[in-house]
Coordinates of C-alpha atoms and ligand atoms in Angstrom, one line a residue:
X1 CA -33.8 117.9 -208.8
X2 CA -32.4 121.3 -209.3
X3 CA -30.9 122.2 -212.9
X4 CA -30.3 124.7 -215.1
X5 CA -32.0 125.3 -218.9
X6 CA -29.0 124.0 -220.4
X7 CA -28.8 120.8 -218.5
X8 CA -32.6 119.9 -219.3
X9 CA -31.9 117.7 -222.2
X10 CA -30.6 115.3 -219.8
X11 CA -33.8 115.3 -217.5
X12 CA -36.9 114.6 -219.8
X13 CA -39.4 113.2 -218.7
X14 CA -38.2 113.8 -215.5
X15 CA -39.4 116.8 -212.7
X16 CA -37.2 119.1 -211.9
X17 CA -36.6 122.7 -210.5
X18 CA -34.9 125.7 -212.3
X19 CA -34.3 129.6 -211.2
X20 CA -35.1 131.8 -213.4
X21 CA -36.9 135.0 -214.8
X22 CA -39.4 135.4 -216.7
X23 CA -39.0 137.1 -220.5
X24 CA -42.3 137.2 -221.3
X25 CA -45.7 135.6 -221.5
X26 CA -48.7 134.8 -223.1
X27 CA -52.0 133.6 -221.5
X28 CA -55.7 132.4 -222.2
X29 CA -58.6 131.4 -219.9
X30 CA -56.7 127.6 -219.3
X31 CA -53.2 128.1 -220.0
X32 CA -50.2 130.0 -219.6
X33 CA -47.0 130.2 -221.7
X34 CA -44.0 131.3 -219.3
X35 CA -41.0 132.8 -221.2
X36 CA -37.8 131.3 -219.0
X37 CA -34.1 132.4 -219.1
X38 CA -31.4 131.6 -216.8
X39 CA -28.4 132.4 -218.3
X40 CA -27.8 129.4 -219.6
X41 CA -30.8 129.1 -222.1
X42 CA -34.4 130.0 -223.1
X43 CA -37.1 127.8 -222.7
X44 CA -41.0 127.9 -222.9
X45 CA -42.8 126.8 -219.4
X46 CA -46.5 126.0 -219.8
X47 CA -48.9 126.5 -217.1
X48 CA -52.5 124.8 -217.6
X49 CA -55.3 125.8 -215.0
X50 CA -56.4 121.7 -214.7
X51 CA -53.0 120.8 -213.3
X52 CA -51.9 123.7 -211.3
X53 CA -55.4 124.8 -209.6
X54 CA -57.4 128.3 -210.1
X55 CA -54.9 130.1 -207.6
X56 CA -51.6 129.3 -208.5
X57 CA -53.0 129.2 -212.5
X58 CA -54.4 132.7 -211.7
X59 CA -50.8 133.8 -210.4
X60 CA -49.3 132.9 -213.2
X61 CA -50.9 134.5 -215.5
X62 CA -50.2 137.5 -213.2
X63 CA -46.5 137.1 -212.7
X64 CA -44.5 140.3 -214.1
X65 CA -41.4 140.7 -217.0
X66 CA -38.0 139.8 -214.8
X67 CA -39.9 138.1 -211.7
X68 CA -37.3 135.5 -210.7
X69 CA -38.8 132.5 -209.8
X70 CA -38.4 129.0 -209.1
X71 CA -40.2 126.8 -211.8
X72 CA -40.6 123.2 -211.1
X73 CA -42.3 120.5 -214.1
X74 CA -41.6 117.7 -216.1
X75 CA -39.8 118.0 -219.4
X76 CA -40.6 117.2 -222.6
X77 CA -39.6 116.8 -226.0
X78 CA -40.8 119.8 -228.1
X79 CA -40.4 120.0 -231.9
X80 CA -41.9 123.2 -232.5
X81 CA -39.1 125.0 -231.1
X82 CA -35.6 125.5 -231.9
X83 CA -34.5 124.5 -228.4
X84 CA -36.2 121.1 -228.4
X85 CA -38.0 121.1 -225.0
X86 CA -40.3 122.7 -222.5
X87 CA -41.0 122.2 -219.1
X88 CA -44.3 121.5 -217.9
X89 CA -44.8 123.8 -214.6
X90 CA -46.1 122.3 -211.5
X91 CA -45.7 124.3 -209.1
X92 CA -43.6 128.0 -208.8
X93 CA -42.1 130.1 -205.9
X94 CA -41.6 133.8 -206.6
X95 CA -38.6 135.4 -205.3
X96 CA -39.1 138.5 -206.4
X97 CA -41.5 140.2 -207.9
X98 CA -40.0 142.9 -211.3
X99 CA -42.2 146.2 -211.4
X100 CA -42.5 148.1 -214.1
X101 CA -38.9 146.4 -215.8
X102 CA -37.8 149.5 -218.4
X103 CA -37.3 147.5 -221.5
X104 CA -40.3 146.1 -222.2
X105 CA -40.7 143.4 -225.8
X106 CA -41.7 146.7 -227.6
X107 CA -38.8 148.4 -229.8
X108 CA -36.6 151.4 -227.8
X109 CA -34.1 153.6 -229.2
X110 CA -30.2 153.0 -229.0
X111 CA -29.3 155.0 -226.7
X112 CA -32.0 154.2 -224.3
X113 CA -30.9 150.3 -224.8
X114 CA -27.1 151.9 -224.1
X115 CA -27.9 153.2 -220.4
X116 CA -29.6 150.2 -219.5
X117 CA -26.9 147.7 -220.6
X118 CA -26.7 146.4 -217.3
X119 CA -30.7 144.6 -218.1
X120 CA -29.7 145.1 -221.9
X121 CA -27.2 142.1 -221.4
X122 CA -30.3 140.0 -220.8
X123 CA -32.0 140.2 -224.1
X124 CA -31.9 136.9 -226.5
X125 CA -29.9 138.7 -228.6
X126 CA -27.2 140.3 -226.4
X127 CA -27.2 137.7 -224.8
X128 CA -26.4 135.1 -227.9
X129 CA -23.5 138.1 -228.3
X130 CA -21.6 137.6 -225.3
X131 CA -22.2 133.7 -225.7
X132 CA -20.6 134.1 -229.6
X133 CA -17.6 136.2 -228.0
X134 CA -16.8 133.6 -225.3
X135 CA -16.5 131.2 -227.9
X136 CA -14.2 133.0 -229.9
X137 CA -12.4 133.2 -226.9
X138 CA -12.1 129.6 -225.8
X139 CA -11.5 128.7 -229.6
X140 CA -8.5 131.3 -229.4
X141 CA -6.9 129.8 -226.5
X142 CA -7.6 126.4 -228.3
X143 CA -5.8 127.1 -231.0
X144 CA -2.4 128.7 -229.2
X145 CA -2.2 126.0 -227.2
X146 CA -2.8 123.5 -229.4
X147 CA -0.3 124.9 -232.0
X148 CA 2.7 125.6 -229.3
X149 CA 2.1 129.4 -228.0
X150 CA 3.0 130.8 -224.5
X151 CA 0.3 132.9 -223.1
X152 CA 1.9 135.8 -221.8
X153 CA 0.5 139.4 -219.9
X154 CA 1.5 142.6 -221.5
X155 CA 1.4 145.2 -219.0
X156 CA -1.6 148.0 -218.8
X157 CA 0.4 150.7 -217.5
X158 CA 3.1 151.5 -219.6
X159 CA 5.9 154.2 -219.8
X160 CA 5.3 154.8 -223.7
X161 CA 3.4 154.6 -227.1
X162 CA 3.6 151.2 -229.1
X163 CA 1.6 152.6 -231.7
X164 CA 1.4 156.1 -232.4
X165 CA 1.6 158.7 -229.8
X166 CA -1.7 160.8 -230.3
X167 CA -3.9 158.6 -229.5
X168 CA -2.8 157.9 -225.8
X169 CA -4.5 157.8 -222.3
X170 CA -2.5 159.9 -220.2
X171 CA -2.2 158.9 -216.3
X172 CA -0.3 159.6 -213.5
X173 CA 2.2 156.9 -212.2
X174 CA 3.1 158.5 -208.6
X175 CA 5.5 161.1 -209.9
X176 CA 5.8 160.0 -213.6
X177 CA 3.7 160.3 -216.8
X178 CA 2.2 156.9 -217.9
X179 CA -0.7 156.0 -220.5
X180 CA -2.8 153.1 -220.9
X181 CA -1.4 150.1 -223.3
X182 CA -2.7 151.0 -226.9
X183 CA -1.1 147.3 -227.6
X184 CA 1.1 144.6 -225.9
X185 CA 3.2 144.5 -229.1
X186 CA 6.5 145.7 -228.2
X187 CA 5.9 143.5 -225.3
X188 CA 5.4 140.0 -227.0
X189 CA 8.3 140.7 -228.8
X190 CA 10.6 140.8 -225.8
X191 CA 8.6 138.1 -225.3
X192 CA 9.0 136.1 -228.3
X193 CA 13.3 136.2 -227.8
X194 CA 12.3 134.4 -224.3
X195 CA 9.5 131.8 -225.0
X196 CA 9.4 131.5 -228.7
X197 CA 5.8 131.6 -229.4
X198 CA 4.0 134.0 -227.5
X199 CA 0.7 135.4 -228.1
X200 CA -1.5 138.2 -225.6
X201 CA -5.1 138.6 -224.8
X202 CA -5.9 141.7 -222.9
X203 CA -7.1 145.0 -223.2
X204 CA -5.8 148.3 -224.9
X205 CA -7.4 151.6 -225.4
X206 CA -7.0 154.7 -228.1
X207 CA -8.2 158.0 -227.1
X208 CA -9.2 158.1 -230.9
X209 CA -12.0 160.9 -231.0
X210 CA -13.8 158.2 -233.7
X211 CA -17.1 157.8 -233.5
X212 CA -17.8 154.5 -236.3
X213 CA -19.5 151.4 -235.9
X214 CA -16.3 150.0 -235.9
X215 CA -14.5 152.0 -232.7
X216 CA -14.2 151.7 -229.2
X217 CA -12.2 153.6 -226.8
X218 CA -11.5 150.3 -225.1
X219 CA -11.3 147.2 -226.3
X220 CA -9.6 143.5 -225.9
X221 CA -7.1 142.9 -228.5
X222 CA -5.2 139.3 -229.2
X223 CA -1.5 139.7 -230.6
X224 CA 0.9 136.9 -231.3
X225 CA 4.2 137.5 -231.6
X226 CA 6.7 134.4 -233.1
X227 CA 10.3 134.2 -233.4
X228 CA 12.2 132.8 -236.8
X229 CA 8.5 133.5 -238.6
X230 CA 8.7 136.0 -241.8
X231 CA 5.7 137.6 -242.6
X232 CA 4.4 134.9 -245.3
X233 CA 4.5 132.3 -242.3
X234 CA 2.6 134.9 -240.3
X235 CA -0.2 135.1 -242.6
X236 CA -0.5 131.6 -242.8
X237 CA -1.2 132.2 -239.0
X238 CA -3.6 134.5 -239.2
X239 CA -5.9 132.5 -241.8
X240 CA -5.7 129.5 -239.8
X241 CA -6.7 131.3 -236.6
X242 CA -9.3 133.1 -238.2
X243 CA -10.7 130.0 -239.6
X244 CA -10.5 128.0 -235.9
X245 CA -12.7 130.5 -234.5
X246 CA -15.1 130.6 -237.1
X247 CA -15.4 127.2 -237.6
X248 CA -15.8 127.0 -233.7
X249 CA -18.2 129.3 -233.7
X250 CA -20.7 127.4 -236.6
X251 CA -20.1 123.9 -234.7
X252 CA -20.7 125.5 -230.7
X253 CA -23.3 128.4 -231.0
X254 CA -25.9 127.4 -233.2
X255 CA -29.0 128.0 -231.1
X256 CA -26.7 132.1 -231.1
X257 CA -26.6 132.1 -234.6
X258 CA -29.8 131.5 -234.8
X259 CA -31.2 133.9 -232.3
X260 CA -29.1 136.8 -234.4
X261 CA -30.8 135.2 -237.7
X262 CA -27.3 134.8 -238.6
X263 CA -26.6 133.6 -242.5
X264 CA -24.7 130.9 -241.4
X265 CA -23.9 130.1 -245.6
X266 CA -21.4 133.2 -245.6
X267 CA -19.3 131.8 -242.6
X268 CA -19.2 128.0 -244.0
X269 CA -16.6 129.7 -246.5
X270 CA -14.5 131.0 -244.0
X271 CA -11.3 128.4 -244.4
X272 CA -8.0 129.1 -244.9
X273 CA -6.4 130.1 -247.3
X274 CA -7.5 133.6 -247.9
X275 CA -7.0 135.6 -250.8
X276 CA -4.1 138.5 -251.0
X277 CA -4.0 141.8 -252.9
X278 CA -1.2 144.0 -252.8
X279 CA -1.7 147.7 -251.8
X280 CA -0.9 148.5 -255.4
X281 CA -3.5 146.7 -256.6
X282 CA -5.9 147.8 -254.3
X283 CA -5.0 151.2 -255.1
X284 CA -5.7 150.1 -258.6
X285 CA -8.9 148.3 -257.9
X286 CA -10.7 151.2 -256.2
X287 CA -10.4 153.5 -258.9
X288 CA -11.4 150.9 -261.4
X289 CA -14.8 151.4 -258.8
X290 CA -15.0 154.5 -259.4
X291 CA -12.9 155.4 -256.1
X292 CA -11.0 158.2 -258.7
X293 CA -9.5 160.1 -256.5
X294 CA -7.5 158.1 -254.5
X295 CA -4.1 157.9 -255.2
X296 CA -0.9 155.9 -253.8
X297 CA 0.2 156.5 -250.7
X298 CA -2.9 157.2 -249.2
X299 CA -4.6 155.1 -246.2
X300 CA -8.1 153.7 -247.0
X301 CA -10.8 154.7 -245.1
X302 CA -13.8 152.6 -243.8
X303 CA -15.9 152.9 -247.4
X304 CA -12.3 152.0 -249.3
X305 CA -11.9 148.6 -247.2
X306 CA -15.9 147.8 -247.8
X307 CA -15.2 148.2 -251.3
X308 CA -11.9 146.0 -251.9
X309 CA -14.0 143.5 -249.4
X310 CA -16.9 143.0 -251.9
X311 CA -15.1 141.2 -254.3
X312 CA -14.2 138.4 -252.2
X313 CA -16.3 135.9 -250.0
X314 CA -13.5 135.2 -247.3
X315 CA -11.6 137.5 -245.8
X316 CA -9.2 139.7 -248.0
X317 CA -5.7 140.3 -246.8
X318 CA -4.1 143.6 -248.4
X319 CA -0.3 143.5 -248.3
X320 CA 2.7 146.2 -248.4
X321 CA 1.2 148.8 -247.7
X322 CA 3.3 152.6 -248.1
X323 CA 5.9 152.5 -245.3
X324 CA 4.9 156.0 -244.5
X325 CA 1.0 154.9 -243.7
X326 CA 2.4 152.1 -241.5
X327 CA 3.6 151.9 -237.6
X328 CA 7.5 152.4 -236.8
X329 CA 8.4 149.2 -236.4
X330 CA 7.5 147.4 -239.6
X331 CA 10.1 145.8 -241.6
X332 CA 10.7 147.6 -245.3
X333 CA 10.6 145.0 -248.3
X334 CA 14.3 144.7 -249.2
X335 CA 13.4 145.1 -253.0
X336 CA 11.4 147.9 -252.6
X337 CA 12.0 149.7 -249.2
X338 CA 9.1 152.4 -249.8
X339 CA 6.8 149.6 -248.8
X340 CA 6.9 147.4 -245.7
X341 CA 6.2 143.8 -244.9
X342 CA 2.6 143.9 -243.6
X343 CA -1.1 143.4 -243.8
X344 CA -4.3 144.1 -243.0
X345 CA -7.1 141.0 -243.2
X346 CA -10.5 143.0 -243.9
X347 CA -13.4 140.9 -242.7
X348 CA -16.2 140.2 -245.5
X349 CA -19.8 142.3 -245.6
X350 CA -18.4 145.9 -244.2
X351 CA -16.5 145.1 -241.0
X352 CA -13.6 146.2 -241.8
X353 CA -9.9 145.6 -240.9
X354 CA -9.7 142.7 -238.3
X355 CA -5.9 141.9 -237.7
X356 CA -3.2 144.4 -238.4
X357 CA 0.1 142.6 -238.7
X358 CA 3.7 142.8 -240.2
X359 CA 7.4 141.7 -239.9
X360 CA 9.3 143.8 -237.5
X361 CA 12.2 145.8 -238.4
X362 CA 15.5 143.5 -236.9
X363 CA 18.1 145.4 -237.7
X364 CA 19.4 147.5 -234.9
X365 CA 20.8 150.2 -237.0
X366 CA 18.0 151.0 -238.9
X367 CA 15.4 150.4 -235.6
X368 CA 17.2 152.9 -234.4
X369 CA 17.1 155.9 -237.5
X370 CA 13.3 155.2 -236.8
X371 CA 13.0 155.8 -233.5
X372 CA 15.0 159.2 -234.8
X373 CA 12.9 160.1 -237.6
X374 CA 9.7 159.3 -235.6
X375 CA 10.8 161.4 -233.2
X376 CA 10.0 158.9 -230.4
X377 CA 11.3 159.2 -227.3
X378 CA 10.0 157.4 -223.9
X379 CA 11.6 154.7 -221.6
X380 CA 10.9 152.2 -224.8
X381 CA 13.5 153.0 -226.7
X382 CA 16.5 151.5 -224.3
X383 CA 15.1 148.2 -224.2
X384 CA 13.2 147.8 -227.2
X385 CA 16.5 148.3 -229.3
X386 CA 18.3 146.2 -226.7
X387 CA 16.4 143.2 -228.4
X388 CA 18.1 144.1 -231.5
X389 CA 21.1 143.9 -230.1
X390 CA 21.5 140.7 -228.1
X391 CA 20.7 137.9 -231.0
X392 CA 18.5 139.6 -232.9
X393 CA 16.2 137.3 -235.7
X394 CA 13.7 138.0 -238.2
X395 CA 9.9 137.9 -236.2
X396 CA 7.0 138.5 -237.3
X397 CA 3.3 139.3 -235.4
X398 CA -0.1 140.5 -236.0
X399 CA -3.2 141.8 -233.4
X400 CA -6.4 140.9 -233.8
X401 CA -9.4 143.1 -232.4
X402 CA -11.8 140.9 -230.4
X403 CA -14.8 143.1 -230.7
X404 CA -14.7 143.7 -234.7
X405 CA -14.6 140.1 -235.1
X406 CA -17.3 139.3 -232.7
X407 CA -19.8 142.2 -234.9
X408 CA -18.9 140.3 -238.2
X409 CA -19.2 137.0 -236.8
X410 CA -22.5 137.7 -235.3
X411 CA -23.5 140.0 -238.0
X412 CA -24.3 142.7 -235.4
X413 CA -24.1 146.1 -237.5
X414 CA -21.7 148.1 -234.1
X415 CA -19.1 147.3 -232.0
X416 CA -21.0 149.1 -229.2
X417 CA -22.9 145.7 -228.9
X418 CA -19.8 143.5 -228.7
X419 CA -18.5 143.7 -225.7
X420 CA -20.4 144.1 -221.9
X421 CA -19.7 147.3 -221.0
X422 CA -18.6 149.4 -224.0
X423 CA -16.3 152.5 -223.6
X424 CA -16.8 155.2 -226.2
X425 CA -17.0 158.4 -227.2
X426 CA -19.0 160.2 -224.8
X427 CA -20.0 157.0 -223.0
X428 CA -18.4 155.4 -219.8
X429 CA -21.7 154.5 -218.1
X430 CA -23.0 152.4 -216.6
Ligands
4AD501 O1 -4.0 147.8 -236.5 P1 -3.7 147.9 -235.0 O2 -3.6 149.3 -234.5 O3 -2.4 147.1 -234.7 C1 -1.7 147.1 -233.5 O4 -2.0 147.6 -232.5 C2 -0.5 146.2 -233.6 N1 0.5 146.6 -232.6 C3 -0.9 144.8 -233.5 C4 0.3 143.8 -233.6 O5 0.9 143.7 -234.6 N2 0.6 143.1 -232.5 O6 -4.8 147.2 -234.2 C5 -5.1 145.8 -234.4 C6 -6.5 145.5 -234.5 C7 -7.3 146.2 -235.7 O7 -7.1 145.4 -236.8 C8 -8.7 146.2 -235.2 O8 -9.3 144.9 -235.3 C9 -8.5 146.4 -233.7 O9 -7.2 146.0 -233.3 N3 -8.7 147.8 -233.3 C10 -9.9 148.3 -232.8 N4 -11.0 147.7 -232.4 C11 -12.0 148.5 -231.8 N5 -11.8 149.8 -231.6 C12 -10.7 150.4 -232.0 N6 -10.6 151.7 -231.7 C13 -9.6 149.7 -232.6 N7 -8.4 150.0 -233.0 C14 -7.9 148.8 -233.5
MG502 MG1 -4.4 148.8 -238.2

């Protein structure tokens, strides 16, 4: 019976056959211990000289790091580890023999690890990673769905900036000048007039010369956009979501968290609802510690954020923030129009902002002046007043970065390890 490491629990006591690759191994005189992964697991295979003969035993103990192989044994019940089983090998076919794989169990430097992410992706923990960001994914999609969104594709190539023009990937598109999508927004929200609920999952990309453990030059970002919402029912949104994928995350991956040695007792907190401070009081806050020379109207930096974080256990959203900090598009607060209608949640233990969201500007009038005082031109401004102008309502959205919410959730310290093939600064292999 052919099966996979993830299936075994269904086969003990039972023989079966697996493909895989060996991790590692450990030997004496009479028995081996074979290190298995398939992608779908980890599991210990034991080889003892009685049962499989001096040859094949001797083989064994010979096979190399990243051989693939077919392993065939019985399984059995095995408390000792954290998976539960092992397989007890009876026979093995190489298929290939590895020579000389580069990363070997002893420690290598970053950037060494970085051009070899293609094998890098096979390590326990990068591989417990990618399985925590799937999750996230599927419990994303879980929760739209369940909760009445439209999935719906911004495009890639676009004809203009939704976010701020300097940090855009210029292209060619045939004759015309086109950039990569820094984020579906403006998108969703045509979106939004059509379908209601809408939300997008793709990629965008800054040419933001910031090299942080929190940036990447591309990465996959998650934006709902809904129609008749204000920005208080948009932040009850956002601490729902956030709480569905964390929650997800504790009851699907626990074998992950464990690999990544996880404290799982931080993320148990995570439910909704999350606390708010005001950007006044941030302001406020941070020079009660110590922070004296910020003053209002500035934007807070990375160590600003870690700071205001520290005081709470869930995340923190901070609200209004100076309209003059903030995107074009955000709504002013009718009682006090030098702020605007928006947050940013800041993940707990250092990560940093992980949604950015506001209520968007619905008057056509005053869209308009700030399109003019932004100075922003591009084939956006036709149609993205036009939705002011044909039944315009009060709507309300927010963006979530994928990749910054995979590091906290995993409790991996850079971003650089969050997604398969990271683009950054300097780096666009392999
Ligand atoms: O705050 P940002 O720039 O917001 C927007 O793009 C809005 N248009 C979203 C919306 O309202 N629909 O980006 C949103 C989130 C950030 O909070 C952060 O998590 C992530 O995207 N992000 C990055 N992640 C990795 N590398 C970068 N360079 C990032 N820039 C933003
Ligand atoms: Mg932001």
């Amino acid at each position: 019976m052919k099966t996979t490491i993830a299936e075994v629990p269904k086969y003990v006591g039972e023989k079966v056959t697996i493909g895989a690759w060996l991790q590692n191994k450990r030997s004496s005189g009479k028995i081996a211990f074979l290190q298995l992964r398939d992608g779908t697991g980890f599991m210990q295979g034991v080889a003892v000289k009685a049962d499989l003969g001096e040859e094949k035993f001797q083989e064994a103990k010979g096979l190399t790091q990243e051989s693939s192989l077919y392993v065939t044994g019985v399984i059995v019940e095995d408390t000792r580890s954290s998976f539960g089983y092992e397989l007890q090998v009876s026979d093995f076919e190489v298929i290939q023999e590895a020579e000389d794989y580069p990363i070997t169990p002893k420690e290598h430097g970053t950037e060494f690890l970085m051009d070899h992410r293609h094998l890098w992706l096979r390590s326990r923990k990068q591989h417990a990673v990618m399985k925590i960001r799937n999750e996230i994914i599927r419990a994303t999609y879980e929760f739209f769905n369940q909760n009445g969104y439209v999935k719906v594709d911004a495009p890639i190539l676009t004809g203009s900036s939704a976010e701020g023009s300097t940090e855009l990937f210029h292209t060619k598109y045939f004759d015309e000048d086109a950039y990569l999508s820094q984020s579906g927004q403006l998108y969703m929200e045509a979106a939004a007039m059509a379908l209601g609920k809408v939300f997008s999952f793709g990629p965008t990309f800054r040419a933001e010369k910031s090299k942080t453990r929190r940036h990447l030059i591309e990465f996959w970002m998650i934006e709902p956009e809904m129609a008749f919402m204000d920005h208080e029912d948009s932040l009850v949104v956002q601490e729902q979501y956030v709480s569905h994928i964390v929650q997800s995350v504790l009851e699907n991956c626990k074998l992950d968290l464990e690999a990544l040695n996880r404290d799982t007792s931080s993320l148990e907190k995570i439910k909704a609802p999350f606390p708010r401070i005001s950007y006044d009081d941030a302001v406020q806050l941070l020079k009660d510690k110590g922070f004296t020379d910020i003053e209002w109207g500035e934007d807070f930096g990375a160590p600003h954020e870690t700071a205001i974080a520290e005081s709470y256990e869930k995340p923190v959203f901070i609200t209004n923030y100076p309209a003059d900090i903030k995107a074009f598009y955000m709504k002013p607060d009718p009682e006090r129009p030098e702020v605007v209608l928006c947050a940013d949640l800041i993940a707990p233990e250092g990560y940093g902002e992980i949604i950015g969201g506001s209520q968007r500007i619905d008057d056509l009038e005053l869209m308009r002046q700030r399109y003019e005082d932004h100075q922003l031109t591009g084939d956006a401004y036709k149609w993205y007043l036009q939705l002011r102008e044909y039944g315009t309502v009060p709507h309300s959205g927010f963006g979530l970065g994928l990749e910054r919410t995979v590091a906290w959730i995993s409790g991996v310290e850079h971003v650089r390890e969050t997604i398969p093939f990271p683009r950054l600064l300097n780096r666009l292999y392999p």
